[in-house]
Structures are given as C-alpha cells and as structure tokens.
PDB file of C-alpha atoms in Angstrom:
ATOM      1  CA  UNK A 255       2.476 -14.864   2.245  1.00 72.00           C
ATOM      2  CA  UNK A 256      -1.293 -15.032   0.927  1.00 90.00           C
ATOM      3  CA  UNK A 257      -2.994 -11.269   0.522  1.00 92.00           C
ATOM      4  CA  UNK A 258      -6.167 -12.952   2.674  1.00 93.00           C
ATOM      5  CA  UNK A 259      -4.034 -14.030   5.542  1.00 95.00           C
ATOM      6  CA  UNK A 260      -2.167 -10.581   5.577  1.00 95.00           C
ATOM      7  CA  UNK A 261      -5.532  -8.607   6.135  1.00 95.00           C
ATOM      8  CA  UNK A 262      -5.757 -10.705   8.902  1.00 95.00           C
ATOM      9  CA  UNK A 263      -2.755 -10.063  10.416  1.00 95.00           C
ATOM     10  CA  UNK A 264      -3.070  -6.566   9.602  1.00 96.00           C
ATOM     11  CA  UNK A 265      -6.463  -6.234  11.368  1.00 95.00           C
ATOM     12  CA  UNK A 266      -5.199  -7.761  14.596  1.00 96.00           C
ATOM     13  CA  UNK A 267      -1.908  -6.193  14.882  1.00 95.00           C
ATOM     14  CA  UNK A 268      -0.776  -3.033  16.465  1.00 93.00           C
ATOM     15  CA  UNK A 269       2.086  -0.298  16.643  1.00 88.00           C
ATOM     16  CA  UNK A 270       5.379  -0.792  14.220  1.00 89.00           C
ATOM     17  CA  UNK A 271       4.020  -4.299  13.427  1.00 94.00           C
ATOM     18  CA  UNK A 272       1.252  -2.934  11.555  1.00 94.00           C
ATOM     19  CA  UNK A 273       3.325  -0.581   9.811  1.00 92.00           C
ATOM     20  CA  UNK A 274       5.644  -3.821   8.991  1.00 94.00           C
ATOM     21  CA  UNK A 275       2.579  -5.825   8.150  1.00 95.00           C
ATOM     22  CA  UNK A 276       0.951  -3.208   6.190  1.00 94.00           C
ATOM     23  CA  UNK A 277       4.179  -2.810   3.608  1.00 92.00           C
ATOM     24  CA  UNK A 278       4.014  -6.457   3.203  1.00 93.00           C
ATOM     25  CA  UNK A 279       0.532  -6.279   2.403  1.00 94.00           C
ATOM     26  CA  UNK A 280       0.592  -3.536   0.212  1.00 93.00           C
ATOM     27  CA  UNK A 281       3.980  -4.763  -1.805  1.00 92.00           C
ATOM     28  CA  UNK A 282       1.608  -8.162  -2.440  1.00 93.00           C
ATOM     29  CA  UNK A 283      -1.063  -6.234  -3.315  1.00 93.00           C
ATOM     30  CA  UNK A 284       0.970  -3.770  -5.655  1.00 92.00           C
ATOM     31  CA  UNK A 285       2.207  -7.518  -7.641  1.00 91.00           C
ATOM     32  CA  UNK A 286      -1.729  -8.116  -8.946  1.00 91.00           C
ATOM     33  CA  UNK A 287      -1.902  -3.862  -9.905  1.00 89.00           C
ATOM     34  CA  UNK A 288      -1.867  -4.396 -13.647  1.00 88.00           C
ATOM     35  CA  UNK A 289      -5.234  -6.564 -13.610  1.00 89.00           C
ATOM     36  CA  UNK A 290      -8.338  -4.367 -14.375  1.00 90.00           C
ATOM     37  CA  UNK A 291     -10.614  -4.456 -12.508  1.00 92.00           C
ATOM     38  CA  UNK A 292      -8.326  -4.426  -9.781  1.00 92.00           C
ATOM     39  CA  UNK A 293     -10.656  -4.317  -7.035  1.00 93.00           C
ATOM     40  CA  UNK A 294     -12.489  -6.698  -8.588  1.00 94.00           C
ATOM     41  CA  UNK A 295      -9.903  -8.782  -9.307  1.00 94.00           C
ATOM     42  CA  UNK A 296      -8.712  -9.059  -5.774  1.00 92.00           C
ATOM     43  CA  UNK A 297     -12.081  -9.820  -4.376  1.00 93.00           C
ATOM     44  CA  UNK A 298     -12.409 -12.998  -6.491  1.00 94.00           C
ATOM     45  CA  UNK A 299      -9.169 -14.448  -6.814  1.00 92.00           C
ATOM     46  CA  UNK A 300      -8.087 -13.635  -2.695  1.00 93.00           C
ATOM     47  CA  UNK A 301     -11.060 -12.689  -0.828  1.00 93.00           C
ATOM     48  CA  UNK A 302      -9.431  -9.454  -0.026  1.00 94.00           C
ATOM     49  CA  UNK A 303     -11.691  -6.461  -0.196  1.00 93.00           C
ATOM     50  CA  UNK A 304     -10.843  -2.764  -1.300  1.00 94.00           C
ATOM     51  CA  UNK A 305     -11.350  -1.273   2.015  1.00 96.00           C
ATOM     52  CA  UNK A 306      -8.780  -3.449   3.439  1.00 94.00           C
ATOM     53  CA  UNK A 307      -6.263  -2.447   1.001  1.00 95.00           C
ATOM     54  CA  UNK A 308      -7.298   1.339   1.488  1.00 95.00           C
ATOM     55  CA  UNK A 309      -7.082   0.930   5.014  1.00 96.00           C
ATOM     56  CA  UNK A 310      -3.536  -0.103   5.047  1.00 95.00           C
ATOM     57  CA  UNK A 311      -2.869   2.543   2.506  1.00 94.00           C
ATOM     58  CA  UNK A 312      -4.359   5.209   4.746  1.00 94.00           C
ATOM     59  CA  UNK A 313      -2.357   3.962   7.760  1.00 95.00           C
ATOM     60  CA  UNK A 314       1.367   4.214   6.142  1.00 92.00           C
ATOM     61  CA  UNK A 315       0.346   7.502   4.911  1.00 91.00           C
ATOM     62  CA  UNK A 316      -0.512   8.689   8.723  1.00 92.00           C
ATOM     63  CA  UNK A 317       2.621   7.234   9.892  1.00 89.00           C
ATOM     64  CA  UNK A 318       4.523   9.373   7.111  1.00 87.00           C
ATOM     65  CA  UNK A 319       5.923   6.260   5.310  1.00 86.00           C
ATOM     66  CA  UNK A 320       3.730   6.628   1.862  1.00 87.00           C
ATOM     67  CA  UNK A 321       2.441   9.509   0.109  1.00 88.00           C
ATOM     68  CA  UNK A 322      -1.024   8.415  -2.155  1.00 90.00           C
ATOM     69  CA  UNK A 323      -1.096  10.029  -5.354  1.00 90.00           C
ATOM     70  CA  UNK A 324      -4.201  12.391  -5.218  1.00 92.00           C
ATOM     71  CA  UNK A 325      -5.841  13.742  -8.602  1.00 91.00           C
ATOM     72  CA  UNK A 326      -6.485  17.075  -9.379  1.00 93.00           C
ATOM     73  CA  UNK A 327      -9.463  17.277  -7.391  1.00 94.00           C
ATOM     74  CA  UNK A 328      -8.326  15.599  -4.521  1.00 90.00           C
ATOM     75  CA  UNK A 329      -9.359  12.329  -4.808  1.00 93.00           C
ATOM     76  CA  UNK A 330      -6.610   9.628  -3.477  1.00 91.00           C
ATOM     77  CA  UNK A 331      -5.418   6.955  -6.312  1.00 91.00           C
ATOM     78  CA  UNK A 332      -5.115   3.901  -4.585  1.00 91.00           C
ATOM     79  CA  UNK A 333      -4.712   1.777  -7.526  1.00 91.00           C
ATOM     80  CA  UNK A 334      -1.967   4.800  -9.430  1.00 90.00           C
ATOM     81  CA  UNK A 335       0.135   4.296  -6.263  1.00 88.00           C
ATOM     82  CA  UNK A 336       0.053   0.223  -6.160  1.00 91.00           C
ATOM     83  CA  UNK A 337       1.035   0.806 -10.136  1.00 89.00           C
ATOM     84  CA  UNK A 338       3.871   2.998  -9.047  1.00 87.00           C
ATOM     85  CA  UNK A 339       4.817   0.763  -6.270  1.00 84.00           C
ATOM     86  CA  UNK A 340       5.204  -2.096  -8.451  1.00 85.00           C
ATOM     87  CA  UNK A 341       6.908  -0.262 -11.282  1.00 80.00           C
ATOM     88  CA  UNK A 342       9.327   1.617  -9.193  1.00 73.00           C
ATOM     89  CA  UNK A 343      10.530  -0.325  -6.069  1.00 61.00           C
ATOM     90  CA  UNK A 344      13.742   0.995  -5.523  1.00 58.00           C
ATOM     91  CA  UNK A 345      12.728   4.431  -5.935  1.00 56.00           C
ATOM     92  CA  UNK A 346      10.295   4.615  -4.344  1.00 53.00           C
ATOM     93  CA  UNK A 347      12.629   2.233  -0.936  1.00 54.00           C
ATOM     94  CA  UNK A 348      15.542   5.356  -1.709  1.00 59.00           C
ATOM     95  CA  UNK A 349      13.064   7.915  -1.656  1.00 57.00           C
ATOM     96  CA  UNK A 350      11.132   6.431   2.004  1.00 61.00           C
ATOM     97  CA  UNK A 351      14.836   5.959   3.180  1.00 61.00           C
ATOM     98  CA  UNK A 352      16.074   9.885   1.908  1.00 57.00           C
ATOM     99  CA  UNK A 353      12.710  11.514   3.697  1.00 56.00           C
ATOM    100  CA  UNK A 354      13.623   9.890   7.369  1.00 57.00           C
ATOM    101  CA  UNK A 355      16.580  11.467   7.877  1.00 54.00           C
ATOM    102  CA  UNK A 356      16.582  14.472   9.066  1.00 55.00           C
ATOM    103  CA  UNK A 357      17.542  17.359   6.712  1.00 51.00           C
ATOM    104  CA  UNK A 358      21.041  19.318   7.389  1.00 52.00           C
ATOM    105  CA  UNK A 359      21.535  23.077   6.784  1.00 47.00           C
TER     106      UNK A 359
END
C-alpha cells in the first residue's frame, strides 16, 4: 500500500487498528531508510511528511510495541530505528514477540 494513503488511514483510525496501521506504515517507511535526506526524500517522492512518520513512531512506542533508539543526550533517532527496522526484521519481530509474554520465575 502507498506511504500517502497509509497516513491517511493512520490519522483516521483508532484503537488496535492504529497500532496495525501504524506497523504497516512504519515497515513502508523503514523500505526508503537508506535515501539521505530521508525526510526529504519522503516529502517529494510520497507527500508524506516527517511528523507523520514520528507520530506513528511515538504511538507504537506508548503502546510498548517499539523502543526508538535515543542518543546520548536523549534525543530519539527516528531515522537509526527505520535503518534498524529494515536491516533487522526478524529480530527485531522475535524480539516484539519475546517482550509480550510474560516473564516466568
């Protein structure tokens, strides 16, 4: 599906189909990661701007289901964590799948 017609749906959608909206938007954004300047990038080939992207971004990490990579001053890395995302899939899928369940002792 098209990254302009994702925002959309994004924007207008609420509870556990955002969540399922937003990884679909973020995986498709994650595919263009490697094109610098990203933001840029997406803005003229899509129509998608950064703060949509971030917003989605923000929203899996409240619902527990991402972690953004900060630097060491605290800044989030959106575009470090689309990069990882598209370099390490499967990790990253084990990983989401390992922290849901709950621990045992």
């Amino acid at each position: 599906m098209e990254l302009k017609t994702l925002t959309k749906l994004y924007r207008v959608s609420h509870g556990s189909e955002k969540a399922r909206i937003a990884w679909k938007l973020i995986k498709e954004a994650a595919k263009h990661s490697n094109h610098e300047p990203y933001w840029d990038f997406l803005k003229e080939a899509f129509g998608v701007k950064m703060e949509e992207v971030k917003d989605a971004l923000r929203f899996l990490e409240e619902m527990g289901e991402l972690q953004v990579k900060r630097s060491v001053d605290g800044k989030r890395l959106y575009v470090s964590t689309l990069k990882d995302i598209r370099e390490n899939p499967v990790r990253l899928d084990r990983w989401l799948s390992i922290s849901r369940k709950p621990q045992e002792r």
